[in-house]
Amino acid sequence: MRRLLTVFLVLATAAGLSTAPAATAAPKHRITFDRYSMLLDGRREFVWSGEFHPFRLPSPDLWRDVLQKMKATGYTAVSIYFDWNYHSPAPGVYDFTGVRDMDKVLDLARETGLYVIARPGPYINAEVTGGGFPGWLTTQAGTARSDAPDYLAAADEWLTAIDRVIARHQYVDGRGSVILYQIENELAATGESQRNYIAHLYDKVRADGIAVPIFHNDKGRNGIWVPPDSGVPGTVPGKVDLYAWDTYPGGTCRPDATPGSPNTAPDWGLYGPGGAKGGASASPNTPGFTAEFGGGWFDYWGSNGTYPCTAVREGPGYERVFYGTNIANGLTVQNFYMTFGGTSWGWLPAPVVYSSYDYGAAIDEARQLRPKAYTMKELGYFLQAVPPITKQDKADAVTPSSAAVKVYHNVNPDTLTHFYVPMHNPSKNTTDDVFTFPLSTPDGSYTVPQSGTLRVRGQDAKQLVANFELAGQHLVYSTSEIMTAAGGTALLHGRPGEDGETTLRYTSAPKVEVLAGAVTSTWDEARGDLRLNYVHNGLARVRVSGADRPPVTLLLADDGTADTFWRQGPALVRGPALLRTARADGNVLALTGDTAQASDLEVWGPGARITWNGRPVPARRTTSSSLLATVQLPGPDAVTLPALTGWKQAPGSPEAAAGYDDTAWTKVDKPALTADDYGFHTGDVWYRGHFGGAVPESLSLGYGGGGAGMLQAWLDGHYLGQHVLPSALAAPPTTGTATFAVPAELRGDGDHVLSVMVRNNGHNEDGGVNDAHKEGRGLLSASLTGVAWKIRGGVPDPVRGPLNNGGLDGELAGWALPRHSDAGWAAGQVPAATAAPGTTWYRTDFTLAVPKGHDAALGLTIGDPAVPRSGGRYRALIFVNGWQLGQYVADVGPQHTFVLPAGVLDPDGRNTLALAVTSDGGPGNGLENVALTNLGTVRGGVPVRVQAPGPE
């Protein structure tokens, strides 16, 4: 069925609900879709999207940096989770200011030129604490993700708040770029309660003024929550407009953190098995839509640190094969999770992950482009340069000359443009094979290539096009891949050292000028074919003119050279490390971007003059129809980082002392000891239990601590020890029992006090729809009876939000804040050869002088990064200017380096570093060396304002 399914765009506003005025106004734009692709105002779009979580980058000005890098590397859309927990510290309280300003990120997406896939939950999973549920939801009686009235009331409260924001940024009313909306994530339960729940969510967001197509993200292609008219046996229909699913078929890295053997790329569309579990076949009337396709994988406490390995394993070869297979299968809405992973700073992480959420993504945690980002650029530019790829049918099977190779073959039924995607058969093969294949289009039949060889080396695939209008020319076929075209210039590329062959059709022999490189040409009078043969080596330039078509400059590059090109708006640019924007202003083409070293600048585009980051660049006109700068763009200046000295330290566990005054603490007067019952949902929580009589020989304390969680205990001020939950598991235990022997001298009759600190490393996610997020944190049980317990935890930071702080005495006293006076503290020793049990605070100030107009991505490194686990039984919370940016756990690992984003960090001023170091005590368990680290510097970047530190 090829009928267009038009989304109802104008919906009534629920009575009394404040939403965007556009919800009742006539739509300015239309979003429709059919089985091939999305259509925006009737124009087919290939939605090539990357996942980015603004809550994992606590510097709003740097959101622009990430979004511009996504746009520059070929993405047309960004997918954004909105984390309920991040905005709501208590029922009825919602904060969308500062780092939680979601209007800002949506404005930036539109300014950057990216469509938005909005994913507000209520449940998001995303390896965040509670799967995105706020801490206060843990005490609800009703089952989450169901039609329980108390849960629906809470979910509606969140949706009312976030939908007010999203509704202001919809494409349909012309005020934003939101084109898709997700109402739930990986909801695998399909009972009546969940069917009611999905219907309720749909009706709610429509009433809130959401007028774009709505979908649910199915976990692993189960055919769950397809549109009601899908009609595929075995599927579960729901009140949604589109069907989408997620999958991560790339495999994992081996324990030694080296790339493993590649898997076979699956077919989940045109070439798939069909049926309810066949991917796109579960919803035959809607576009093939992967709401999450693996762009990496998360890492867990106690691993060997697999992010660099994952980035290689799911790097360029993986992208070409797996994402290329998706393209061949007609999946025209693809979102890659993650494209920028960022940092699970503060107490944001779920128990399964540590502070870094790098993910092995195309843009690393320090905002640097990995090699895989350039392959994404090649693919993304290609999809934008070849519009017919948005509508593909299977074409006649193609049999290549080598059985080791397979070739997907599709055709656009309207333009008759043909697409050929060769790769190994199966695609996981890593051999080197040479082949030819038959090509038949309205232009004729050929054996391709006619001269030279076509090769697949290892894990690789190519996107080849035939019968296509390219840069004013008629392309018969090419064994090079199209990257982009701008005006009368086209850029094609291939693997270094491989042969290339491009055939164009004319009514008479054109003039061929080889401007650079080694290119031969052959004219076939009978066919009207001009065949160009070359080797992909550097950059060859060919000018073709005359005949019946306008002149064209063909740029024939190897991949590495092609990756030095950027396309923004009207401009094709070669040379710099990044092109952020391009704007034509009269006779001037204004460019902005970054350089990582002294770089050429060559521009194809409008205008006779160039500016770079606001400054004129002298340039000359070339025979390639370009402007070439006569001087190189300067690279970055050196950045000198200060040594961290002048440490001060202070003891930080006064709560352990027998005589500590806890009269102001909260009394434990409920059946449960759990911290959530008393409103303490994040970080460290302290208990003090008063009791009388003799003490038994041992004490047992059950507790919930999340991944790598910990408990420490003192009896009458004497340290009993600590207990750490096991790690090195993808699904770590999140509760445990600590048992301590009580020394004889502490067992006598009398009044006693047991002091206990529990570190909560996050609430479980609720992926199983079993209320796992309600598992208790803090103390769960105690072997002692007759104890009068008191509890104290953290309070939300008014600037940094509800996930920044826990309940350490120093946190509550403001010791992490930059304006706190540490004049009375003792001189600190870092590294420290030994440590006292409990928490010790360390503070120092340092001044940075990053040159203006530069972007220096800086980090803090503790210990030796070459050793995942140092063995020291201690952990450190890292505070920079009051922002808790991560947790280092020496004996668990694997993370040693923590990104310190500009904005939180003042790159041209004074900064305060505070470390809350909690140790088991004794030699070898003290703080290791601490140093600043430069993770990448460019000349350029975006303007970044330093965030106000907030109240003391």
PDB file of N, CA and C in Angstrom, residues 400-407 422-424 431-437 448-449 451-458 462 497-499:
ATOM      1  N   PRO A 400      27.387 -11.257  -8.382  1.00  0.00           N
ATOM      2  CA  PRO A 400      28.746 -10.795  -8.660  1.00  0.00           C
ATOM      3  C   PRO A 400      29.629 -11.959  -9.100  1.00  0.00           C
ATOM      4  N   SER A 401      30.800 -11.621  -9.633  1.00  0.00           N
ATOM      5  CA  SER A 401      31.704 -12.647 -10.157  1.00  0.00           C
ATOM      6  C   SER A 401      32.324 -13.494  -9.061  1.00  0.00           C
ATOM      7  N   SER A 402      32.344 -13.000  -7.814  1.00  0.00           N
ATOM      8  CA  SER A 402      32.909 -13.739  -6.692  1.00  0.00           C
ATOM      9  C   SER A 402      31.805 -14.134  -5.730  1.00  0.00           C
ATOM     10  N   ALA A 403      31.759 -15.421  -5.381  1.00  0.00           N
ATOM     11  CA  ALA A 403      30.749 -15.885  -4.422  1.00  0.00           C
ATOM     12  C   ALA A 403      30.998 -15.345  -3.028  1.00  0.00           C
ATOM     13  N   ALA A 404      32.186 -14.799  -2.799  1.00  0.00           N
ATOM     14  CA  ALA A 404      32.503 -14.230  -1.487  1.00  0.00           C
ATOM     15  C   ALA A 404      31.854 -12.875  -1.278  1.00  0.00           C
ATOM     16  N   VAL A 405      31.210 -12.346  -2.329  1.00  0.00           N
ATOM     17  CA  VAL A 405      30.626 -11.009  -2.289  1.00  0.00           C
ATOM     18  C   VAL A 405      29.137 -11.105  -2.609  1.00  0.00           C
ATOM     19  N   LYS A 406      28.338 -10.273  -1.940  1.00  0.00           N
ATOM     20  CA  LYS A 406      26.932 -10.120  -2.302  1.00  0.00           C
ATOM     21  C   LYS A 406      26.690  -8.659  -2.647  1.00  0.00           C
ATOM     22  N   VAL A 407      25.685  -8.413  -3.468  1.00  0.00           N
ATOM     23  CA  VAL A 407      25.356  -7.051  -3.879  1.00  0.00           C
ATOM     24  C   VAL A 407      23.858  -6.840  -3.701  1.00  0.00           C
ATOM     25  N   PRO A 422      27.577  -3.444  -2.479  1.00  0.00           N
ATOM     26  CA  PRO A 422      28.369  -4.667  -2.357  1.00  0.00           C
ATOM     27  C   PRO A 422      29.048  -4.759  -0.999  1.00  0.00           C
ATOM     28  N   MET A 423      29.130  -5.976  -0.500  1.00  0.00           N
ATOM     29  CA  MET A 423      29.857  -6.267   0.735  1.00  0.00           C
ATOM     30  C   MET A 423      30.153  -7.763   0.737  1.00  0.00           C
ATOM     31  N   HIS A 424      30.874  -8.218   1.744  1.00  0.00           N
ATOM     32  CA  HIS A 424      31.178  -9.638   1.815  1.00  0.00           C
ATOM     33  C   HIS A 424      29.925 -10.473   2.085  1.00  0.00           C
ATOM     34  N   THR A 431      38.175 -10.960   4.656  1.00  0.00           N
ATOM     35  CA  THR A 431      39.139 -11.219   3.583  1.00  0.00           C
ATOM     36  C   THR A 431      39.191 -10.039   2.623  1.00  0.00           C
ATOM     37  N   ASP A 432      40.012 -10.174   1.581  1.00  0.00           N
ATOM     38  CA  ASP A 432      40.156  -9.155   0.549  1.00  0.00           C
ATOM     39  C   ASP A 432      39.750  -9.801  -0.763  1.00  0.00           C
ATOM     40  N   ASP A 433      38.636  -9.346  -1.375  1.00  0.00           N
ATOM     41  CA  ASP A 433      38.118  -9.997  -2.567  1.00  0.00           C
ATOM     42  C   ASP A 433      37.906  -9.001  -3.691  1.00  0.00           C
ATOM     43  N   VAL A 434      38.267  -9.443  -4.920  1.00  0.00           N
ATOM     44  CA  VAL A 434      38.081  -8.669  -6.137  1.00  0.00           C
ATOM     45  C   VAL A 434      36.903  -9.254  -6.896  1.00  0.00           C
ATOM     46  N   PHE A 435      36.081  -8.393  -7.497  1.00  0.00           N
ATOM     47  CA  PHE A 435      34.881  -8.887  -8.168  1.00  0.00           C
ATOM     48  C   PHE A 435      34.424  -7.890  -9.211  1.00  0.00           C
ATOM     49  N   THR A 436      33.556  -8.331 -10.088  1.00  0.00           N
ATOM     50  CA  THR A 436      32.762  -7.483 -10.969  1.00  0.00           C
ATOM     51  C   THR A 436      31.301  -7.833 -10.753  1.00  0.00           C
ATOM     52  N   PHE A 437      30.410  -6.981 -11.256  1.00  0.00           N
ATOM     53  CA  PHE A 437      28.995  -7.330 -11.170  1.00  0.00           C
ATOM     54  C   PHE A 437      28.253  -6.738 -12.365  1.00  0.00           C
ATOM     55  N   VAL A 448      30.594  -4.160 -14.528  1.00  0.00           N
ATOM     56  CA  VAL A 448      31.262  -3.090 -13.784  1.00  0.00           C
ATOM     57  C   VAL A 448      32.272  -3.693 -12.821  1.00  0.00           C
ATOM     58  N   PRO A 449      33.508  -3.163 -12.840  1.00  0.00           N
ATOM     59  CA  PRO A 449      33.999  -2.099 -13.723  1.00  0.00           C
ATOM     60  C   PRO A 449      34.373  -2.639 -15.091  1.00  0.00           C
ATOM     61  N   SER A 451      37.052  -1.451 -16.603  1.00  0.00           N
ATOM     62  CA  SER A 451      38.513  -1.440 -16.568  1.00  0.00           C
ATOM     63  C   SER A 451      38.929  -1.404 -15.109  1.00  0.00           C
ATOM     64  N   GLY A 452      40.078  -1.995 -14.767  1.00  0.00           N
ATOM     65  CA  GLY A 452      40.521  -2.005 -13.389  1.00  0.00           C
ATOM     66  C   GLY A 452      39.778  -3.051 -12.572  1.00  0.00           C
ATOM     67  N   THR A 453      39.752  -2.860 -11.265  1.00  0.00           N
ATOM     68  CA  THR A 453      39.142  -3.845 -10.374  1.00  0.00           C
ATOM     69  C   THR A 453      38.212  -3.157  -9.391  1.00  0.00           C
ATOM     70  N   LEU A 454      37.286  -3.935  -8.875  1.00  0.00           N
ATOM     71  CA  LEU A 454      36.424  -3.514  -7.772  1.00  0.00           C
ATOM     72  C   LEU A 454      36.712  -4.455  -6.620  1.00  0.00           C
ATOM     73  N   ARG A 455      36.860  -3.908  -5.431  1.00  0.00           N
ATOM     74  CA  ARG A 455      37.409  -4.683  -4.338  1.00  0.00           C
ATOM     75  C   ARG A 455      36.626  -4.417  -3.056  1.00  0.00           C
ATOM     76  N   VAL A 456      36.491  -5.463  -2.239  1.00  0.00           N
ATOM     77  CA  VAL A 456      35.988  -5.313  -0.871  1.00  0.00           C
ATOM     78  C   VAL A 456      37.065  -5.826   0.056  1.00  0.00           C
ATOM     79  N   ARG A 457      37.573  -4.931   0.886  1.00  0.00           N
ATOM     80  CA  ARG A 457      38.640  -5.281   1.817  1.00  0.00           C
ATOM     81  C   ARG A 457      38.076  -5.380   3.224  1.00  0.00           C
ATOM     82  N   GLY A 458      38.104  -6.571   3.780  1.00  0.00           N
ATOM     83  CA  GLY A 458      37.685  -6.755   5.161  1.00  0.00           C
ATOM     84  C   GLY A 458      36.247  -6.341   5.395  1.00  0.00           C
ATOM     85  N   LYS A 462      30.026  -0.577   0.113  1.00  0.00           N
ATOM     86  CA  LYS A 462      30.048   0.631  -0.703  1.00  0.00           C
ATOM     87  C   LYS A 462      28.627   0.982  -1.112  1.00  0.00           C
ATOM     88  N   GLY A 497      44.045   3.657  -2.554  1.00  0.00           N
ATOM     89  CA  GLY A 497      44.718   2.691  -3.407  1.00  0.00           C
ATOM     90  C   GLY A 497      43.795   1.870  -4.276  1.00  0.00           C
ATOM     91  N   GLU A 498      42.489   1.971  -4.119  1.00  0.00           N
ATOM     92  CA  GLU A 498      41.568   1.199  -4.939  1.00  0.00           C
ATOM     93  C   GLU A 498      41.238   1.945  -6.232  1.00  0.00           C
ATOM     94  N   ASP A 499      40.946   1.161  -7.294  1.00  0.00           N
ATOM     95  CA  ASP A 499      40.573   1.729  -8.576  1.00  0.00           C
ATOM     96  C   ASP A 499      39.201   2.382  -8.483  1.00  0.00           C
TER      97      ASP A 499
END
